Short mmCIF file of C-alpha atoms in Angstrom, two decimals:
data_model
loop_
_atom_site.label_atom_id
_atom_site.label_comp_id
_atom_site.label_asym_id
_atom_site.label_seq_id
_atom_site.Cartn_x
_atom_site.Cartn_y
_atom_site.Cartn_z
CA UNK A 1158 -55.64 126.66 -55.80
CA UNK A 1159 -58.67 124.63 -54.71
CA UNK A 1160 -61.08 124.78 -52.00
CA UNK A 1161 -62.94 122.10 -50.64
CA UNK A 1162 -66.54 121.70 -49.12
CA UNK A 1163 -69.01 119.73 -47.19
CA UNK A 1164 -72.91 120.70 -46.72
CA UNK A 1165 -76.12 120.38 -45.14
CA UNK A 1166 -77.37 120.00 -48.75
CA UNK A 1167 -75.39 116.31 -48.95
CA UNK A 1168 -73.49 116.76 -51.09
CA UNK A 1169 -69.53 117.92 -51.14
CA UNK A 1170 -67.70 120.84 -53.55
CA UNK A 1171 -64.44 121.63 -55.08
CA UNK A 1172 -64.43 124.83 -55.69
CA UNK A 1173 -61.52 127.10 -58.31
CA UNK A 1174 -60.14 129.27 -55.75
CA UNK A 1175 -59.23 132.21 -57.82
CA UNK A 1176 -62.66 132.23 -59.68
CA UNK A 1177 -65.42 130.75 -57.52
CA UNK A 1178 -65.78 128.05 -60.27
CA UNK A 1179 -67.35 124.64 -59.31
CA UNK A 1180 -64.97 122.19 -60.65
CA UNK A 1181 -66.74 118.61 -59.29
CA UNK A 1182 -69.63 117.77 -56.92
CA UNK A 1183 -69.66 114.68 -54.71
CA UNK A 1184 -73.39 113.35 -54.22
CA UNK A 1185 -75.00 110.39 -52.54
CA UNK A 1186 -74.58 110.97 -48.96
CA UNK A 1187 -77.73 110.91 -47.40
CA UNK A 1188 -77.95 113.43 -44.40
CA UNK A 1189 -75.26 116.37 -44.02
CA UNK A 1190 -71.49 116.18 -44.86
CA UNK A 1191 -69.82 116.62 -42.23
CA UNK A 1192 -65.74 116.41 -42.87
CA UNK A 1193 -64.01 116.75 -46.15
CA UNK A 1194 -60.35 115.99 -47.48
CA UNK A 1195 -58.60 116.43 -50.19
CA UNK A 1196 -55.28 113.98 -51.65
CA UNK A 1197 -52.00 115.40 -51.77
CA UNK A 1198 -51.91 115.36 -55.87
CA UNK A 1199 -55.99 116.89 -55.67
CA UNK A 1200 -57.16 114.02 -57.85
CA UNK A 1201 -59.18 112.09 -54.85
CA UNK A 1202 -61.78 114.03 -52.70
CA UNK A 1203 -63.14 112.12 -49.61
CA UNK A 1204 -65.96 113.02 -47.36
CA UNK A 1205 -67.72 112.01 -44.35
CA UNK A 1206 -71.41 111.84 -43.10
CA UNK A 1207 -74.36 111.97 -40.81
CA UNK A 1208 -74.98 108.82 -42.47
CA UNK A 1209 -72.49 107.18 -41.38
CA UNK A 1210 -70.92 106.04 -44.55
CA UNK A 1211 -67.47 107.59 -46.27
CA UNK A 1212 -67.57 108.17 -49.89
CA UNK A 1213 -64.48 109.07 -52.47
CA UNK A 1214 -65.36 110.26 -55.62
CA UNK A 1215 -62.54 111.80 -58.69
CA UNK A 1216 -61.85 115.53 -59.04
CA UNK A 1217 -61.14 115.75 -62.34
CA UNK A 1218 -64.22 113.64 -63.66
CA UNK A 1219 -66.69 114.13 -60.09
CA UNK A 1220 -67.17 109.89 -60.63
CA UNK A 1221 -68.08 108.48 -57.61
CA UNK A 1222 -65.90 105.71 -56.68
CA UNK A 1223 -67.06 104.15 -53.47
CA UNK A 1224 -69.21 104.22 -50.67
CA UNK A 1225 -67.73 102.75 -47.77
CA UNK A 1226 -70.07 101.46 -44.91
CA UNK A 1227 -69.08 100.48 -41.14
CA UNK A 1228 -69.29 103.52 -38.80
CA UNK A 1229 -72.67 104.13 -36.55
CA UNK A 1230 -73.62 107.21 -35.56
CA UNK A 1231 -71.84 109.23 -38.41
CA UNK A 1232 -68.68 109.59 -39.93
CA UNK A 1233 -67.34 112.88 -38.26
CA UNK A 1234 -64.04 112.73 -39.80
CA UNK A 1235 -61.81 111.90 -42.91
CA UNK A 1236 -58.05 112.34 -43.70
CA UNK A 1237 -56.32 111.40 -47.20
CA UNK A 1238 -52.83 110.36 -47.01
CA UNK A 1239 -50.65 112.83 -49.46
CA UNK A 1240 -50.19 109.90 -51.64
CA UNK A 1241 -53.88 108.96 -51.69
CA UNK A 1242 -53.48 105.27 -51.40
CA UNK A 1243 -54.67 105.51 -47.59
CA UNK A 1244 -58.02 106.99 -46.17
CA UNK A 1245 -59.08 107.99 -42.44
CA UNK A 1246 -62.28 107.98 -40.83
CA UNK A 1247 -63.36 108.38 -37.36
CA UNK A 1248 -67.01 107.95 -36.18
CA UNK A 1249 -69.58 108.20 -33.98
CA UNK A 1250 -69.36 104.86 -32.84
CA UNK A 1251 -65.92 105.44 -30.93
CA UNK A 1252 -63.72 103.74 -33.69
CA UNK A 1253 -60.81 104.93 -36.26
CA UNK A 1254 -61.50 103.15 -39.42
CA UNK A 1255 -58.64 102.96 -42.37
CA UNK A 1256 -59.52 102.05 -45.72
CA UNK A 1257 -57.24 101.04 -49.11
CA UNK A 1258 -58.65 104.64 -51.03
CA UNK A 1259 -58.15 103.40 -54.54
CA UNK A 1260 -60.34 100.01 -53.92
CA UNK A 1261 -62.64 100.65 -50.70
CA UNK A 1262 -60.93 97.95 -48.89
CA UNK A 1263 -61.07 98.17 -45.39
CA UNK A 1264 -57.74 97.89 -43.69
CA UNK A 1265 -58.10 98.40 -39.73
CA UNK A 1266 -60.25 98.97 -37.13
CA UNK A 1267 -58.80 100.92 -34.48
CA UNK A 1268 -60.45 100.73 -31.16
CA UNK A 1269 -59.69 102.57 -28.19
CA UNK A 1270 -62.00 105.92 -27.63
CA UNK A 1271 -64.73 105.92 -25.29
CA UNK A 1272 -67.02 108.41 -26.87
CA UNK A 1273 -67.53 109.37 -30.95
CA UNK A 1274 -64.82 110.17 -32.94
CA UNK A 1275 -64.70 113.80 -34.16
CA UNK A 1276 -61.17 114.81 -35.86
CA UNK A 1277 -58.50 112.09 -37.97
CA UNK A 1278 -55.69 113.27 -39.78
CA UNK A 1279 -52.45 111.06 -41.32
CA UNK A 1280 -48.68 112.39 -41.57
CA UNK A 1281 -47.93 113.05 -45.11
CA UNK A 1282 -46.01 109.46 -45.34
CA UNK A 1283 -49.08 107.87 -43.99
CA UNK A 1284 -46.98 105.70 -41.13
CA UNK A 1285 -49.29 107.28 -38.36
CA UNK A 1286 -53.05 108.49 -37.26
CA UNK A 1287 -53.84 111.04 -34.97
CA UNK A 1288 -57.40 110.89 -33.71
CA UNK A 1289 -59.50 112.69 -31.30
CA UNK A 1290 -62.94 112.01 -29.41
CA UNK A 1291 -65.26 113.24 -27.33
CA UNK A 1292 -63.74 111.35 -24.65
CA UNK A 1293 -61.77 114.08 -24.01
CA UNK A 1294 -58.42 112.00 -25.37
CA UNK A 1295 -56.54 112.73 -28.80
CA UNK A 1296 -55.08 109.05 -29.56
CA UNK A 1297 -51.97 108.44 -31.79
CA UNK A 1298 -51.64 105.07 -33.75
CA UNK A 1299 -49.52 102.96 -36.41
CA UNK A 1300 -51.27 102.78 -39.66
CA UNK A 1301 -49.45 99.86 -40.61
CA UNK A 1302 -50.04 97.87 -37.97
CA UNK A 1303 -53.26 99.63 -36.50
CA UNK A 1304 -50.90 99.34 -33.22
CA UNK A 1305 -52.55 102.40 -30.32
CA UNK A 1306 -49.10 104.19 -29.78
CA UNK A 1307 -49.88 106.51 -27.31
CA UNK A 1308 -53.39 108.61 -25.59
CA UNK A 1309 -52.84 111.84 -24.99
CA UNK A 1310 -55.55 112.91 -22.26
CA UNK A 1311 -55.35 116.79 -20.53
CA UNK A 1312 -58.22 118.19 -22.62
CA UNK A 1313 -61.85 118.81 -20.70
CA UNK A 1314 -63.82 118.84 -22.98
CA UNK A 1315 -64.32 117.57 -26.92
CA UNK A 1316 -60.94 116.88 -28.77
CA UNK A 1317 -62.67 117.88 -32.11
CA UNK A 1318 -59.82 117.84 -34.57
CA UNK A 1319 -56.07 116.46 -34.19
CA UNK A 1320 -52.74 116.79 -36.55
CA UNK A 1321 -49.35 114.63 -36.13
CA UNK A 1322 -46.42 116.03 -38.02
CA UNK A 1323 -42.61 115.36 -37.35
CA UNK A 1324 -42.17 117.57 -34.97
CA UNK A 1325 -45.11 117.78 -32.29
CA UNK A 1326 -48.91 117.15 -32.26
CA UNK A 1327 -51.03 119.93 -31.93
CA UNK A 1328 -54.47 119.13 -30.90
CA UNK A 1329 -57.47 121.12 -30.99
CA UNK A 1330 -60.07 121.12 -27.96
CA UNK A 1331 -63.32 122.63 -27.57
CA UNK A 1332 -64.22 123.50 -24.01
CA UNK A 1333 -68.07 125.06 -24.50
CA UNK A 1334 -67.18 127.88 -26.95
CA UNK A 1335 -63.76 128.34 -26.44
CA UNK A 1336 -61.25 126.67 -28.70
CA UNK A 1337 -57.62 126.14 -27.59
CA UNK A 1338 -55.02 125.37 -29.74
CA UNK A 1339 -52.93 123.20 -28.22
CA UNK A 1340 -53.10 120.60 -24.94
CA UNK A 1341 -50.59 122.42 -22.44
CA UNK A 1342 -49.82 118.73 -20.79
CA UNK A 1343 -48.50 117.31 -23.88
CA UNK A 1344 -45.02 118.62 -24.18
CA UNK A 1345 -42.08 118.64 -27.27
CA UNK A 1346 -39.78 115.99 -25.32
CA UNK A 1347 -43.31 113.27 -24.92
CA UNK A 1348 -44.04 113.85 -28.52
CA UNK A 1349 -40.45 113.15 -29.12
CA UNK A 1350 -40.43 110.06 -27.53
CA UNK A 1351 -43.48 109.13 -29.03
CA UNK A 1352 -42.48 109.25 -32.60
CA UNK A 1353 -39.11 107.55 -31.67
CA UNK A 1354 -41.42 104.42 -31.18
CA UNK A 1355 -42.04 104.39 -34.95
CA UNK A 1356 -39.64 101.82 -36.37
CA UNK A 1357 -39.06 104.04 -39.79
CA UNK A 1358 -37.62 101.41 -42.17
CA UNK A 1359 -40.52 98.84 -41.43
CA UNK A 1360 -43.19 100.18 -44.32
CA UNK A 1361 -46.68 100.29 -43.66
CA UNK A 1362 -48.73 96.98 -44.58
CA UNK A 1363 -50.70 98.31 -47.10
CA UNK A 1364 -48.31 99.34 -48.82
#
């Protein structure tokens, strides 16, 4: 196994799990990484910065392959798609950005926080986004169509990180220093209904 790594010293690591072993070092970023993510086959690594820009370099090789430019204010979070054709970033600017990985291209703008965003994260198919913000709100969306499908508010403080998955959304909040795992107001039967809205044999436009 792997393990993956972002720094105040700019730059971003894969490390060999069993051994310690570097493996590939991501550099250009100019301030602090801070979010990292991995592709589902391990050959892409992504990572966000202080900067504001998002940069995707290879694991095997450590080539940098682009530096992609558009958030203000940082880019506080990244999320591969398992397939690593689609890339996630959130930033401090209050927008959800999605790029084409393998060229850079940006796909989307998704608008709709009021404060930075701090967490993104894709279902393994890449058909939807989960974001959360300072605002409080953790925000699901179509990838394909950069469509807001539902905001999911009950947190009081930060949403710092959020995951969708088939079956519900757990969201994390930080309220001061307490963490709590999940947002008590967002039940089983809304996430349901949520993910019903997904029209699953209409395929994502990027793809």
């Amino acid at each position: 196994g792997t393990v993956l790594t972002g720094s105040k010293d700019k730059t971003a690591r894969l490390w060999e799990a069993s051994t310690g072993r570097p493996l590939a070092t991501l550099q250009g970023h100019m301030s602090t990484v801070w979010h990292v993510a991995l592709s589902g086959d391990g050959q892409l690594l992504a990572s966000g910065g202080a900067d504001g820009t998002v940069r995707l370099c290879e694991t095997d090789t450590g080539r940098s392959l682009a530096s992609l430019h558009g958030h203000t204010g940082g880019a506080w979070g990244v999320a591969l798609s398992a397939d690593g054709r689609l890339l996630a970033s959130g930033g401090g600017e209050g927008t959800v950005r999605l790029w084409e990985a393998g060229t850079g291209r940006p796909l989307a703008t998704l608008q709709g926080h009021t404060g930075a965003v701090r967490g993104v994260a894709l279902t393994a198919d890449g058909r939807l986004v989960a974001s959360g913000g300072t605002d409080g709100t953790a925000r699901l969306w179509e990838a394909g169509t950069g469509q807001p499908l539902a905001t999911l508010p009950g947190h009081t403080g930060a949403v710092r990180s959020a995951a969708p998955s088939a079956l519900k959304i757990p969201s994390v909040g930080m309220v001061g220093s307490i963490t709590a795992l999940s947002d008590p107001g967002v039940s089983t039967t809304m996430v349901s209904t949520l993910l019903a809205m997904i029209t699953p044999t209409a395929p994502p436009a990027w793809a």
